[in-house]
Short mmCIF file of C-alpha atoms in Angstrom, two decimals:
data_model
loop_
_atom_site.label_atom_id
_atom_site.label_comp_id
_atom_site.label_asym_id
_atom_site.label_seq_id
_atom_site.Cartn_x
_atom_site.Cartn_y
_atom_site.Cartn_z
CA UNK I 1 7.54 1.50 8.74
CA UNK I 2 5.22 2.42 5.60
CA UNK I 3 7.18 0.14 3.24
CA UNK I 4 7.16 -2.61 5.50
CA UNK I 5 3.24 -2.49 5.24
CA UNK I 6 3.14 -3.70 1.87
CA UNK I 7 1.44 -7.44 1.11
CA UNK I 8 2.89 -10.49 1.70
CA UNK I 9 -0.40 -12.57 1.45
CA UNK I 10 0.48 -14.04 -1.99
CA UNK I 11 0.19 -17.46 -3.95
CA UNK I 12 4.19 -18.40 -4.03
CA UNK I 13 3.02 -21.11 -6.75
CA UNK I 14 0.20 -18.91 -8.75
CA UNK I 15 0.94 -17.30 -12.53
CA UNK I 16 0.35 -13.71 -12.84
CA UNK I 17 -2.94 -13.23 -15.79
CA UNK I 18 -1.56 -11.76 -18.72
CA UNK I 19 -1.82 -7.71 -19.23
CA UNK I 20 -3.48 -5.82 -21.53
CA UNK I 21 -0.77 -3.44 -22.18
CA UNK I 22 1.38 -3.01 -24.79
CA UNK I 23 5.01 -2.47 -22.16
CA UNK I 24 7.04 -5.31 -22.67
CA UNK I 25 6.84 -7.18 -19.63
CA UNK I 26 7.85 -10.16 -18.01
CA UNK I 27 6.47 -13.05 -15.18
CA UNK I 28 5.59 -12.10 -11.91
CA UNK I 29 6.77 -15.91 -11.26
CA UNK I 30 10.38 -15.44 -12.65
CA UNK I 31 13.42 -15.57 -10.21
CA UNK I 32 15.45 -12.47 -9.33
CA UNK I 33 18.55 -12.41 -11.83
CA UNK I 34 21.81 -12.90 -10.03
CA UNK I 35 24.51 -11.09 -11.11
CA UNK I 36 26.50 -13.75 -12.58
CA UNK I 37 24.16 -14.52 -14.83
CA UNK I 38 24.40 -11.44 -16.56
CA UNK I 39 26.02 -11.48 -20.29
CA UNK I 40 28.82 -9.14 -19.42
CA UNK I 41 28.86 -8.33 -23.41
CA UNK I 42 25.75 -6.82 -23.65
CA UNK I 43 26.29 -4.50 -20.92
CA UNK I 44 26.83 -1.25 -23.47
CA UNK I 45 23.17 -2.31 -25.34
CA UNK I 46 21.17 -1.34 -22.31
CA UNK I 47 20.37 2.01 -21.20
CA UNK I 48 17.99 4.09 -19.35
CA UNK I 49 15.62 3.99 -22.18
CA UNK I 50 15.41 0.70 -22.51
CA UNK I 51 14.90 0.23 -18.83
CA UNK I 52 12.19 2.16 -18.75
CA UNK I 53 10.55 0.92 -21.82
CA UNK I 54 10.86 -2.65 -19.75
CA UNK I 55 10.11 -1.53 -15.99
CA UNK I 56 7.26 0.78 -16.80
CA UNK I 57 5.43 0.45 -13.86
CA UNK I 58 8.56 1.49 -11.61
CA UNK I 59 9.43 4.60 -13.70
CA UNK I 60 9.45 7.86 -12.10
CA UNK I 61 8.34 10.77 -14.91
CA UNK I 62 8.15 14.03 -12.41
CA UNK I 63 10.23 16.68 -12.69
CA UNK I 64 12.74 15.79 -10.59
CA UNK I 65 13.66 12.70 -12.85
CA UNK I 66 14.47 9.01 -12.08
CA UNK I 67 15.50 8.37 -8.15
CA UNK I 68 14.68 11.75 -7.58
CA UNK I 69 18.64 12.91 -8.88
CA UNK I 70 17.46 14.59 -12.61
CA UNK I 71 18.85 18.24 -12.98
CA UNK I 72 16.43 20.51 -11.81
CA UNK I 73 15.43 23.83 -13.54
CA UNK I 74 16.84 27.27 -11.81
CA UNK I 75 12.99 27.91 -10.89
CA UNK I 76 12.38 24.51 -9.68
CA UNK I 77 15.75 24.65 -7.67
CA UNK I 78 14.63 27.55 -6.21
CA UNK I 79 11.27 26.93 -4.43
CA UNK I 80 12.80 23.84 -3.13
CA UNK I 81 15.43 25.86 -1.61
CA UNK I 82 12.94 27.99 -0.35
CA UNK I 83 11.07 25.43 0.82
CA UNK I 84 13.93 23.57 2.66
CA UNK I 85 14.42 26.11 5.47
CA UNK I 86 11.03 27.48 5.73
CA UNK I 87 8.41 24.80 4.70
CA UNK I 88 10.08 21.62 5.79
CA UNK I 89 10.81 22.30 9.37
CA UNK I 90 7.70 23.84 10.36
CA UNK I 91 6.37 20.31 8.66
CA UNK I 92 8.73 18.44 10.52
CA UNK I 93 7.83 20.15 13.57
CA UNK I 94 3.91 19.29 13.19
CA UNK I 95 3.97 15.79 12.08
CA UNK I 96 6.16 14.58 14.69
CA UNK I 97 3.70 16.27 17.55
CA UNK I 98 0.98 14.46 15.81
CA UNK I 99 2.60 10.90 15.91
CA UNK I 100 3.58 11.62 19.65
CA UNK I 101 -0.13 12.69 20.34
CA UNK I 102 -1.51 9.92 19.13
CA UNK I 103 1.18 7.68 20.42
CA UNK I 104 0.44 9.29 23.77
CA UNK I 105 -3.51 8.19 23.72
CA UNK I 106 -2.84 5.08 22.49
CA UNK I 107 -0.72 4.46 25.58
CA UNK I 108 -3.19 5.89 27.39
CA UNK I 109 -5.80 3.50 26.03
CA UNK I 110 -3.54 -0.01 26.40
CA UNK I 111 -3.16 0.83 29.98
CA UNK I 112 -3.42 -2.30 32.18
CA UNK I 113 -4.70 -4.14 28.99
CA UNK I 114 -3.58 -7.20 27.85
CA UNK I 115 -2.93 -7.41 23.74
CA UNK I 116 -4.41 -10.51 22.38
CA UNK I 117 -1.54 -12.90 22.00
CA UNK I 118 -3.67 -15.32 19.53
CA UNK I 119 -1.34 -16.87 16.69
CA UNK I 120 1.85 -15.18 17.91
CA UNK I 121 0.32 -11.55 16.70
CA UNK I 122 -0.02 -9.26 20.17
CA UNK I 123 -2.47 -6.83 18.81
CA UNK I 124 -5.08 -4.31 21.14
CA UNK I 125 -7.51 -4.61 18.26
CA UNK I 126 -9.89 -6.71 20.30
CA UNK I 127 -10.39 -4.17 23.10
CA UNK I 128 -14.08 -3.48 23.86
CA UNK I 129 -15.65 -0.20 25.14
CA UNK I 130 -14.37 3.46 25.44
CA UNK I 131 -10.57 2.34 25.00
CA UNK I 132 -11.36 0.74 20.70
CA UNK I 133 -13.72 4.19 20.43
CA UNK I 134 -10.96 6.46 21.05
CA UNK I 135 -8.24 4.94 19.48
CA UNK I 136 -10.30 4.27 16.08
CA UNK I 137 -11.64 8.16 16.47
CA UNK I 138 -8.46 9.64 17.36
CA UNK I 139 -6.69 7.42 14.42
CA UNK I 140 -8.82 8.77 12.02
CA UNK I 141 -8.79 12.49 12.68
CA UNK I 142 -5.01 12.52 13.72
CA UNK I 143 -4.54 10.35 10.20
CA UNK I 144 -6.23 13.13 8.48
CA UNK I 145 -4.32 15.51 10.31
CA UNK I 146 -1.04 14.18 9.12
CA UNK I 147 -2.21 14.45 5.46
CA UNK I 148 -2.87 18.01 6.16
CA UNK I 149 0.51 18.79 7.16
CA UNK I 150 1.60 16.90 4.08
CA UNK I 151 0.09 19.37 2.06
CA UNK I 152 -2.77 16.92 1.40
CA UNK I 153 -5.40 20.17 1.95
CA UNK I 154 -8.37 18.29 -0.04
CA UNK I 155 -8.86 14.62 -0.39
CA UNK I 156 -11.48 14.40 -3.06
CA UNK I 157 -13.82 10.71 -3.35
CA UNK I 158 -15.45 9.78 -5.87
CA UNK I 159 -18.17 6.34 -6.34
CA UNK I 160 -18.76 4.18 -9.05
CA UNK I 161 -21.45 1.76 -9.59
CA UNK I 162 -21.88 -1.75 -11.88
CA UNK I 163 -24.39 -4.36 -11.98
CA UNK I 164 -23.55 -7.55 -9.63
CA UNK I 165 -25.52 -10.49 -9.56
CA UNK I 166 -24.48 -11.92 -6.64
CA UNK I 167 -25.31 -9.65 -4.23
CA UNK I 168 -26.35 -11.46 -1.10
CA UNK I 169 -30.01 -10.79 0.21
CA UNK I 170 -29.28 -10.65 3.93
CA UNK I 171 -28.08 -7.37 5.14
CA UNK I 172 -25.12 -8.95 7.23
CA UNK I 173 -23.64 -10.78 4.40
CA UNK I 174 -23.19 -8.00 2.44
CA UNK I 175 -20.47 -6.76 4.89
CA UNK I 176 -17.00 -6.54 3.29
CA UNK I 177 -14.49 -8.68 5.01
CA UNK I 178 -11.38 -6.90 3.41
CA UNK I 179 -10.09 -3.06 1.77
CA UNK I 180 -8.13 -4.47 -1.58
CA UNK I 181 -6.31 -0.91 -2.89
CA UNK I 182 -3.56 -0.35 -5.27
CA UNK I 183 -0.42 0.54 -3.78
CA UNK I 184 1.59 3.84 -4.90
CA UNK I 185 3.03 4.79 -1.76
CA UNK I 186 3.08 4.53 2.76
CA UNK I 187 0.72 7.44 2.39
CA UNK I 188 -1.72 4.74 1.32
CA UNK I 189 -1.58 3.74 4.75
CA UNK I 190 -2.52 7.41 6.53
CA UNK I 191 -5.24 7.61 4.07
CA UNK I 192 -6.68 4.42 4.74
CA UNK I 193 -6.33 5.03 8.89
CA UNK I 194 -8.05 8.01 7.86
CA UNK I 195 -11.17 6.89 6.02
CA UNK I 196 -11.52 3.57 7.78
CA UNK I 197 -9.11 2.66 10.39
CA UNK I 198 -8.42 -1.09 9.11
CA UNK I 199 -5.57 -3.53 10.06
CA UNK I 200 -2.47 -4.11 7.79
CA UNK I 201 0.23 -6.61 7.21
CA UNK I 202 3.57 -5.55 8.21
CA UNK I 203 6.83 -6.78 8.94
CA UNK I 204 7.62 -8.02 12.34
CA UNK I 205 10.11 -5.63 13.13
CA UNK I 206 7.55 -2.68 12.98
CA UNK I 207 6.01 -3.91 16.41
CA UNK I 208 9.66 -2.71 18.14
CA UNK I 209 9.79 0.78 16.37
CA UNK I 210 9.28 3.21 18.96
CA UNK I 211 6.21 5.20 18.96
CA UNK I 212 5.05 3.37 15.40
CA UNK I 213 5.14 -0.22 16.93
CA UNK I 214 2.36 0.41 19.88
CA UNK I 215 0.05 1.74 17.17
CA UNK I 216 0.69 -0.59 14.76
CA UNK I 217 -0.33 -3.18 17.45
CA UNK I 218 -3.49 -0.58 17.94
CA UNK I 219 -4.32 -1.02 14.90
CA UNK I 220 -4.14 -5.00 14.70
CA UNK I 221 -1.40 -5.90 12.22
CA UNK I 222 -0.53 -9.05 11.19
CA UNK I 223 3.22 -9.60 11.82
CA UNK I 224 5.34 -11.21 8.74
CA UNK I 225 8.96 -11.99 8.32
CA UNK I 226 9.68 -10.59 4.71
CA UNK I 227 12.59 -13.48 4.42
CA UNK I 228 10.69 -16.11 6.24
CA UNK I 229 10.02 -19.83 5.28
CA UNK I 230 6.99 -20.94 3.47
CA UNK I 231 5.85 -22.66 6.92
CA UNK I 232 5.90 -19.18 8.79
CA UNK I 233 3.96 -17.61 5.38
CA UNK I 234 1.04 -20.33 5.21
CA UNK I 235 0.77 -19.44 9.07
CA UNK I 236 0.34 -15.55 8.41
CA UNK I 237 -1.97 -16.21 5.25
CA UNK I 238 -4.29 -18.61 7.73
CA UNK I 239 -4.01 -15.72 10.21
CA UNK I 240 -5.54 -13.18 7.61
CA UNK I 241 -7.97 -15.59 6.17
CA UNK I 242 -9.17 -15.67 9.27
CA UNK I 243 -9.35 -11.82 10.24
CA UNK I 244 -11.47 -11.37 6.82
CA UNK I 245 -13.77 -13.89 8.10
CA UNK I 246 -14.34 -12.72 11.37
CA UNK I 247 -14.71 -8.92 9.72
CA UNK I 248 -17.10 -10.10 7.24
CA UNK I 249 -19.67 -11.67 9.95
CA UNK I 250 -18.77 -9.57 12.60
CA UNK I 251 -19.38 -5.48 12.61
CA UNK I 252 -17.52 -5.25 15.41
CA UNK I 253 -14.43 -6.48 14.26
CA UNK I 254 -12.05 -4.27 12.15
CA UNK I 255 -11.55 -4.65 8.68
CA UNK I 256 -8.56 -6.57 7.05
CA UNK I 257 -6.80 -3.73 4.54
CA UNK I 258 -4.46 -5.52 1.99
CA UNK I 259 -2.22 -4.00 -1.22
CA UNK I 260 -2.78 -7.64 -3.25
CA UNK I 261 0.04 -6.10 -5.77
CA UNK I 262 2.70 -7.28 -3.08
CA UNK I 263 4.65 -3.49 -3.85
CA UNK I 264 4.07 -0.04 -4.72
CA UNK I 265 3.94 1.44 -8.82
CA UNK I 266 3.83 4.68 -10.14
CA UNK I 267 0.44 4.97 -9.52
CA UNK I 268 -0.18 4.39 -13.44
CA UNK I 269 -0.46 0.64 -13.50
CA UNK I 270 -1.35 -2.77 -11.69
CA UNK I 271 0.73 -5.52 -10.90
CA UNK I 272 -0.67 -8.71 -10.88
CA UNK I 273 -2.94 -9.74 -7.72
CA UNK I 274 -1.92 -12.49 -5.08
CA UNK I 275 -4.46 -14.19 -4.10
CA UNK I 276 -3.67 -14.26 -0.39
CA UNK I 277 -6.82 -11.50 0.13
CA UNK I 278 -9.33 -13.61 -1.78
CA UNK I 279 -8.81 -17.05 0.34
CA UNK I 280 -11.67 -16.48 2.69
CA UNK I 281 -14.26 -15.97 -0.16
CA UNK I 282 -15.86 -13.04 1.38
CA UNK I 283 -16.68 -9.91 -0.43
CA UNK I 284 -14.45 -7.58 -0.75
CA UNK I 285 -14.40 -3.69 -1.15
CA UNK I 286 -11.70 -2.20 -3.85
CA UNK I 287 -10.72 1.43 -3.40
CA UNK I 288 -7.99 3.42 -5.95
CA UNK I 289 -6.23 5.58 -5.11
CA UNK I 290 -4.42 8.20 -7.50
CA UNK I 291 -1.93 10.45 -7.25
CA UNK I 292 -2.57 13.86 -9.33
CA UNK I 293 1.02 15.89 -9.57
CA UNK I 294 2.51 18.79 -11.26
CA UNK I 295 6.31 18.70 -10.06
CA UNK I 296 6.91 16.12 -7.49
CA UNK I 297 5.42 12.41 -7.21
CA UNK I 298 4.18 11.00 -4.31
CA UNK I 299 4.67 7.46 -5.68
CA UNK I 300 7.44 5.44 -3.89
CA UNK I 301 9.45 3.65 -6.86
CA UNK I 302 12.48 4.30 -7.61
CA UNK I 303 13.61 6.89 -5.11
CA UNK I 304 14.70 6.67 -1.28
CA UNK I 305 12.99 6.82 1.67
CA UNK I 306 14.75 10.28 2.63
CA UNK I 307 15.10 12.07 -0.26
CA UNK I 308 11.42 10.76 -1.18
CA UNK I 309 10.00 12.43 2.22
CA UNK I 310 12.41 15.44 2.03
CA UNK I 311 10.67 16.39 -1.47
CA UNK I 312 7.22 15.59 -0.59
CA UNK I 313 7.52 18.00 3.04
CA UNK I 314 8.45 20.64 0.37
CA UNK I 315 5.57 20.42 -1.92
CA UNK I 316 3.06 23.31 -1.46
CA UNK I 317 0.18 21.44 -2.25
CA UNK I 318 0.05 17.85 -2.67
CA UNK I 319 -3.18 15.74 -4.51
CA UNK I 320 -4.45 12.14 -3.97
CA UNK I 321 -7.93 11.17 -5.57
CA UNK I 322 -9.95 8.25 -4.27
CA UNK I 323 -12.25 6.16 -6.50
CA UNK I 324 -14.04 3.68 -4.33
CA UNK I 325 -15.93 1.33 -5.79
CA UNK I 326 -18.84 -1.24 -4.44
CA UNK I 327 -18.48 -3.97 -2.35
CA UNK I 328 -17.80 -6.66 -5.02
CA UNK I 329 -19.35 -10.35 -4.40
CA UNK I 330 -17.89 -13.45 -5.34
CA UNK I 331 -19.94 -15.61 -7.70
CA UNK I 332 -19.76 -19.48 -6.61
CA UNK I 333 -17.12 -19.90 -9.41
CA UNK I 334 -14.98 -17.41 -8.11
CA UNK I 335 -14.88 -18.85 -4.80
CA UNK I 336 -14.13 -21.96 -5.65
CA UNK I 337 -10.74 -20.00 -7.38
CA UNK I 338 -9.45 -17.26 -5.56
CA UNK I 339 -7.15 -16.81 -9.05
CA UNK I 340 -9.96 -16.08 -10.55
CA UNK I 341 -11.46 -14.17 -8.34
CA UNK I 342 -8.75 -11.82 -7.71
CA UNK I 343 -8.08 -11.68 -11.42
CA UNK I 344 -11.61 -10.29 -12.02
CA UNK I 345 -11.51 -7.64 -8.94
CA UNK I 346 -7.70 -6.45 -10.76
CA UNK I 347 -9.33 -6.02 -14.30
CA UNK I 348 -12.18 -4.29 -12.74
CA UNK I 349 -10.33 -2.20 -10.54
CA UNK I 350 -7.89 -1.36 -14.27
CA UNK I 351 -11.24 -0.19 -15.70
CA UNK I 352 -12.42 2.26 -13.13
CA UNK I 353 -9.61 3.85 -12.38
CA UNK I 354 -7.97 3.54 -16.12
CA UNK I 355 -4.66 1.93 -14.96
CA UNK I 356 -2.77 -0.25 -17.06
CA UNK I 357 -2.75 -3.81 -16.39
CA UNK I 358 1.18 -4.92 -16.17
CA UNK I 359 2.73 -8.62 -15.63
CA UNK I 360 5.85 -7.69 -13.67
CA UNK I 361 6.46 -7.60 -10.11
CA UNK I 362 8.43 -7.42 -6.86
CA UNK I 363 11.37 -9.74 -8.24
CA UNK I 364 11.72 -7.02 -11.38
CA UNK I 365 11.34 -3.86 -9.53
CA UNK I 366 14.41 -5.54 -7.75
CA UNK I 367 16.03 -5.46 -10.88
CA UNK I 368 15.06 -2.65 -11.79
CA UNK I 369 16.33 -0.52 -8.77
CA UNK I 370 19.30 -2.60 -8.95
CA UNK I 371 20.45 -1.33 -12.64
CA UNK I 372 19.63 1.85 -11.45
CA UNK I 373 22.28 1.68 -9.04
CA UNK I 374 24.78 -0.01 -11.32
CA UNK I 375 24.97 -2.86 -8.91
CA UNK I 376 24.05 -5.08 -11.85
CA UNK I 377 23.42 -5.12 -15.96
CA UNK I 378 20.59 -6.29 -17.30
CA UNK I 379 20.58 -7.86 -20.90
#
C-alpha cells in the first residue's frame, strides 16, 4: 500500500533542472533501457562500484549492505536473531491491533454514509460533524501509535525561517493548499497521518485492500492507474489541482500531501520535482524528512518490501527528524511557471535540509534495481 502512495502528478513533457552535485547523473526525461539495447560486450566493465557511483541516490550504505543481502558481522547477526523471535512478533502483534482499531472506527464512522463519488474518486473526506473529528483524531494518535511500535520512540521537529516577499496580507490566503515532502520511505505516510492527517495519491488498487482501502478512502486519496494513458493522468492531475484549491480557500477541507520526486531515495538526495503539485498556484508548505541510522535504514531503495519491514520490526530504536519549513508563496512569475516554481521550492528544500540535488529518476532507479538483479547490464 505505502509504495503505491508515491506521486504520479508529474509533467510527462517537462526537463528535470540540472543538479548541483558532482554524481554522474543522467535525465529524468530519458526512456527506460530495454534489454536489447544493451552492448552485450561491455557487460564485464560494469560493476557494483560503478553502479553506485551512477545511481547514487538509490544506494543503500547501512550495515546490512545493498538489497539488504551484505554479510553481516557475528554481533550484528546476533541481535537480529535475537530480535527475530522476541522483538518482531510482539511488533507484529501490536501493529496489526492498531490497523484493525482504527479500521474498526473508521467503519464505525462511514456507517450509512455515502463517499463522495465526484470525478470517479469515492472518498469519506467530505463528511461533516462528529464522524471527520474522529476519524482525523483517531488517525493521528493511532498514526503516532504505529511509529511507536516501530521503534520510532521520539520524533524530533525542527523550524526554519527565510525572508519571502510575497507573503499575502489577508489571513486566509496565507493557507497552504498542499504538504510537498521528500520521499525516503511508506513511513512518510504514518508520519504525515500523524502530524497532519492530509490526503495522498495512490494507486487504484489500494481502495480494494482490505482494512487499508476503507481508510485510504477516509483519508481522501486520489485514485491513479500507475500504467494508465495520458487521458486518465491529465484527469487525476485536474482532480488534485483542484483539491489544492479547495484546501487553500477552504479550512475545512483537508490538505493535498504530495512526494513531487515521483519515488523514494536514500534519504540523502532530491530527485527532480514534477510539477503536478505546483499547477494550482497556491502556496505550498515543504516539510523534510530525515532518516538518522546507525545499523539499519529506513529508506526504501533498493531492498524488498519484506525483508525491508522484517529488518526495520527488529531495530531497537529507530530515528526520523523533521525540518519543516514556512509556507512558501509563489511570486507572480512563478505562477505563471509551475517549472519554475517547483524548481525554486526543490533548491530550497536542498538547502535546509542539506540534500544533494540529483537529475535521475524513476526510469533509472528501474535500471538500477534491475542490474541489481542481473535481469539486465548496463553499459
Amino acid at each position: 500500500m505505502m509504495k503505491g502512495m508515491e506521486s504520479e502528478l508529474k509533467d510527462l513533457n517537462s526537463k528535470p533542472p540540472k543538479s548541483n552535485g558532482n554524481i554522474n547523473t543522467v535525465r529524468d526525461d530519458r526512456p527506460l533501457l530495454k534489454s536489447d539495447s544493451v552492448s552485450s560486450s561491455t557487460t564485464n566493465a560494469v560493476d557494483l562500484q560503478d553502479l553506485e557511483k551512477k545511481f547514487a541516490p538509490y544506494v543503500r550504505r547501512d550495515v546490512y549492505g545493498t538489497m539488504g543481502r551484505g554479510d553481516l558481522a557475528p554481533k550484528e547477526k546476533l541481535l537480529l536473531g535475537f530480535a527475530l523471535v522476541t522483538l518482531l512478533p510482539i511488533r507484529v502483534i501490536l501493529a496489526t491491533t492498531v490497523l484493525v482499531v482504527y479500521y474498526l472506527i473508521c467503519r464505525f464512522c462511514t456507517l450509512f454514509s455515502t463517499p463522495n463519488r465526484e470525478d470517479e474518486q469515492d472518498d469519506y473526506s467530505r463528511l461533516r460533524g462528529w464522524r471527520r473529528s474522529v476519524i482525523v483524531w483517531c488517525g493521528k494518535v493511532l498514526s503516532r501509535a504505529m511509529l511507536f511500535v516501530f521503534g520510532f520512540y521520539w520524533i524530533p521537529e525542527s523550524t526554519t525561517s527565510f525572508t519571502q516577499e510575497n507573503k499575502p496580507q489577508s489571513e486566509e490566503m496565507e493557507r497552504p493548499g498542499v504538504i510537498i515532502s521528500n520521499h525516503v520511505s511508506y513511513l512518510d505516510i504514518l508520519y504525515h497521518m500523524s502530524s497532519s492527517f492530509p490526503s495522498f495519491v495512490a494507486k487504484r488498487s489500494v481502495a480494494k485492500l482490505p482494512l487499508v482501502g476503507l481508510i485510504s478512502k477516509c483519508l481522501g486519496c486520489i485514485y491513479v492507474q500507475r500504467e494508465s494513458k495520458s487521458s486518465d493522468f491529465k484527469g487525476v492531475s485536474a482532480v488534485a489541482t483542484e483539491r489544492i484549491q479547495e484546501a487553500h480557500q477552504n479550512k475545512y477541507a483537508p490538505l493535498m500531501m504530495l512526494f513531487p520526486e515521483g519515488t523514494t531515495t536514500n534519504g540523502d538526495f532530491l530527485l527532480p520535482f514534477k510539477t503536478g503539485g505546483f499547477l494550482a498556484k497556491a502556496p505550498v508548505l515543504p516539510v523534510i524528512l530525515k532518516y538518522n541510522y546507525q545499523r539499519f535504514s529506513p529508506a526504501w531503495d533498493s531492498i524488498s518490501g519484506v525483508r525491508h519491514v522484517i529488518f526495520l520490526l527488529c531495530q531497537f530504536v529507530n530515528y526520523i527528524e523533521v525540518i519543516k519549513l514556512p509556507v512558501y508563496y509563489p511570486s507572480q512569475q512563478e505562477m505563471d511557471d509551475p517549472k519554475l516554481y517547483a524548481s525554486n521550492v526543490r533548491r530550497l528544500m536542498a538547502s535546509e535540509g542539506n540534500l544533494t540535488l540529483s537529475d535521475i529518476g524513476l526510469a533509472e532507479k528501474r535500471i538500477y534495481h534491475a542490474a541489481l538483479n542481473e535481469q539486465i547490464c548496463i553499459q
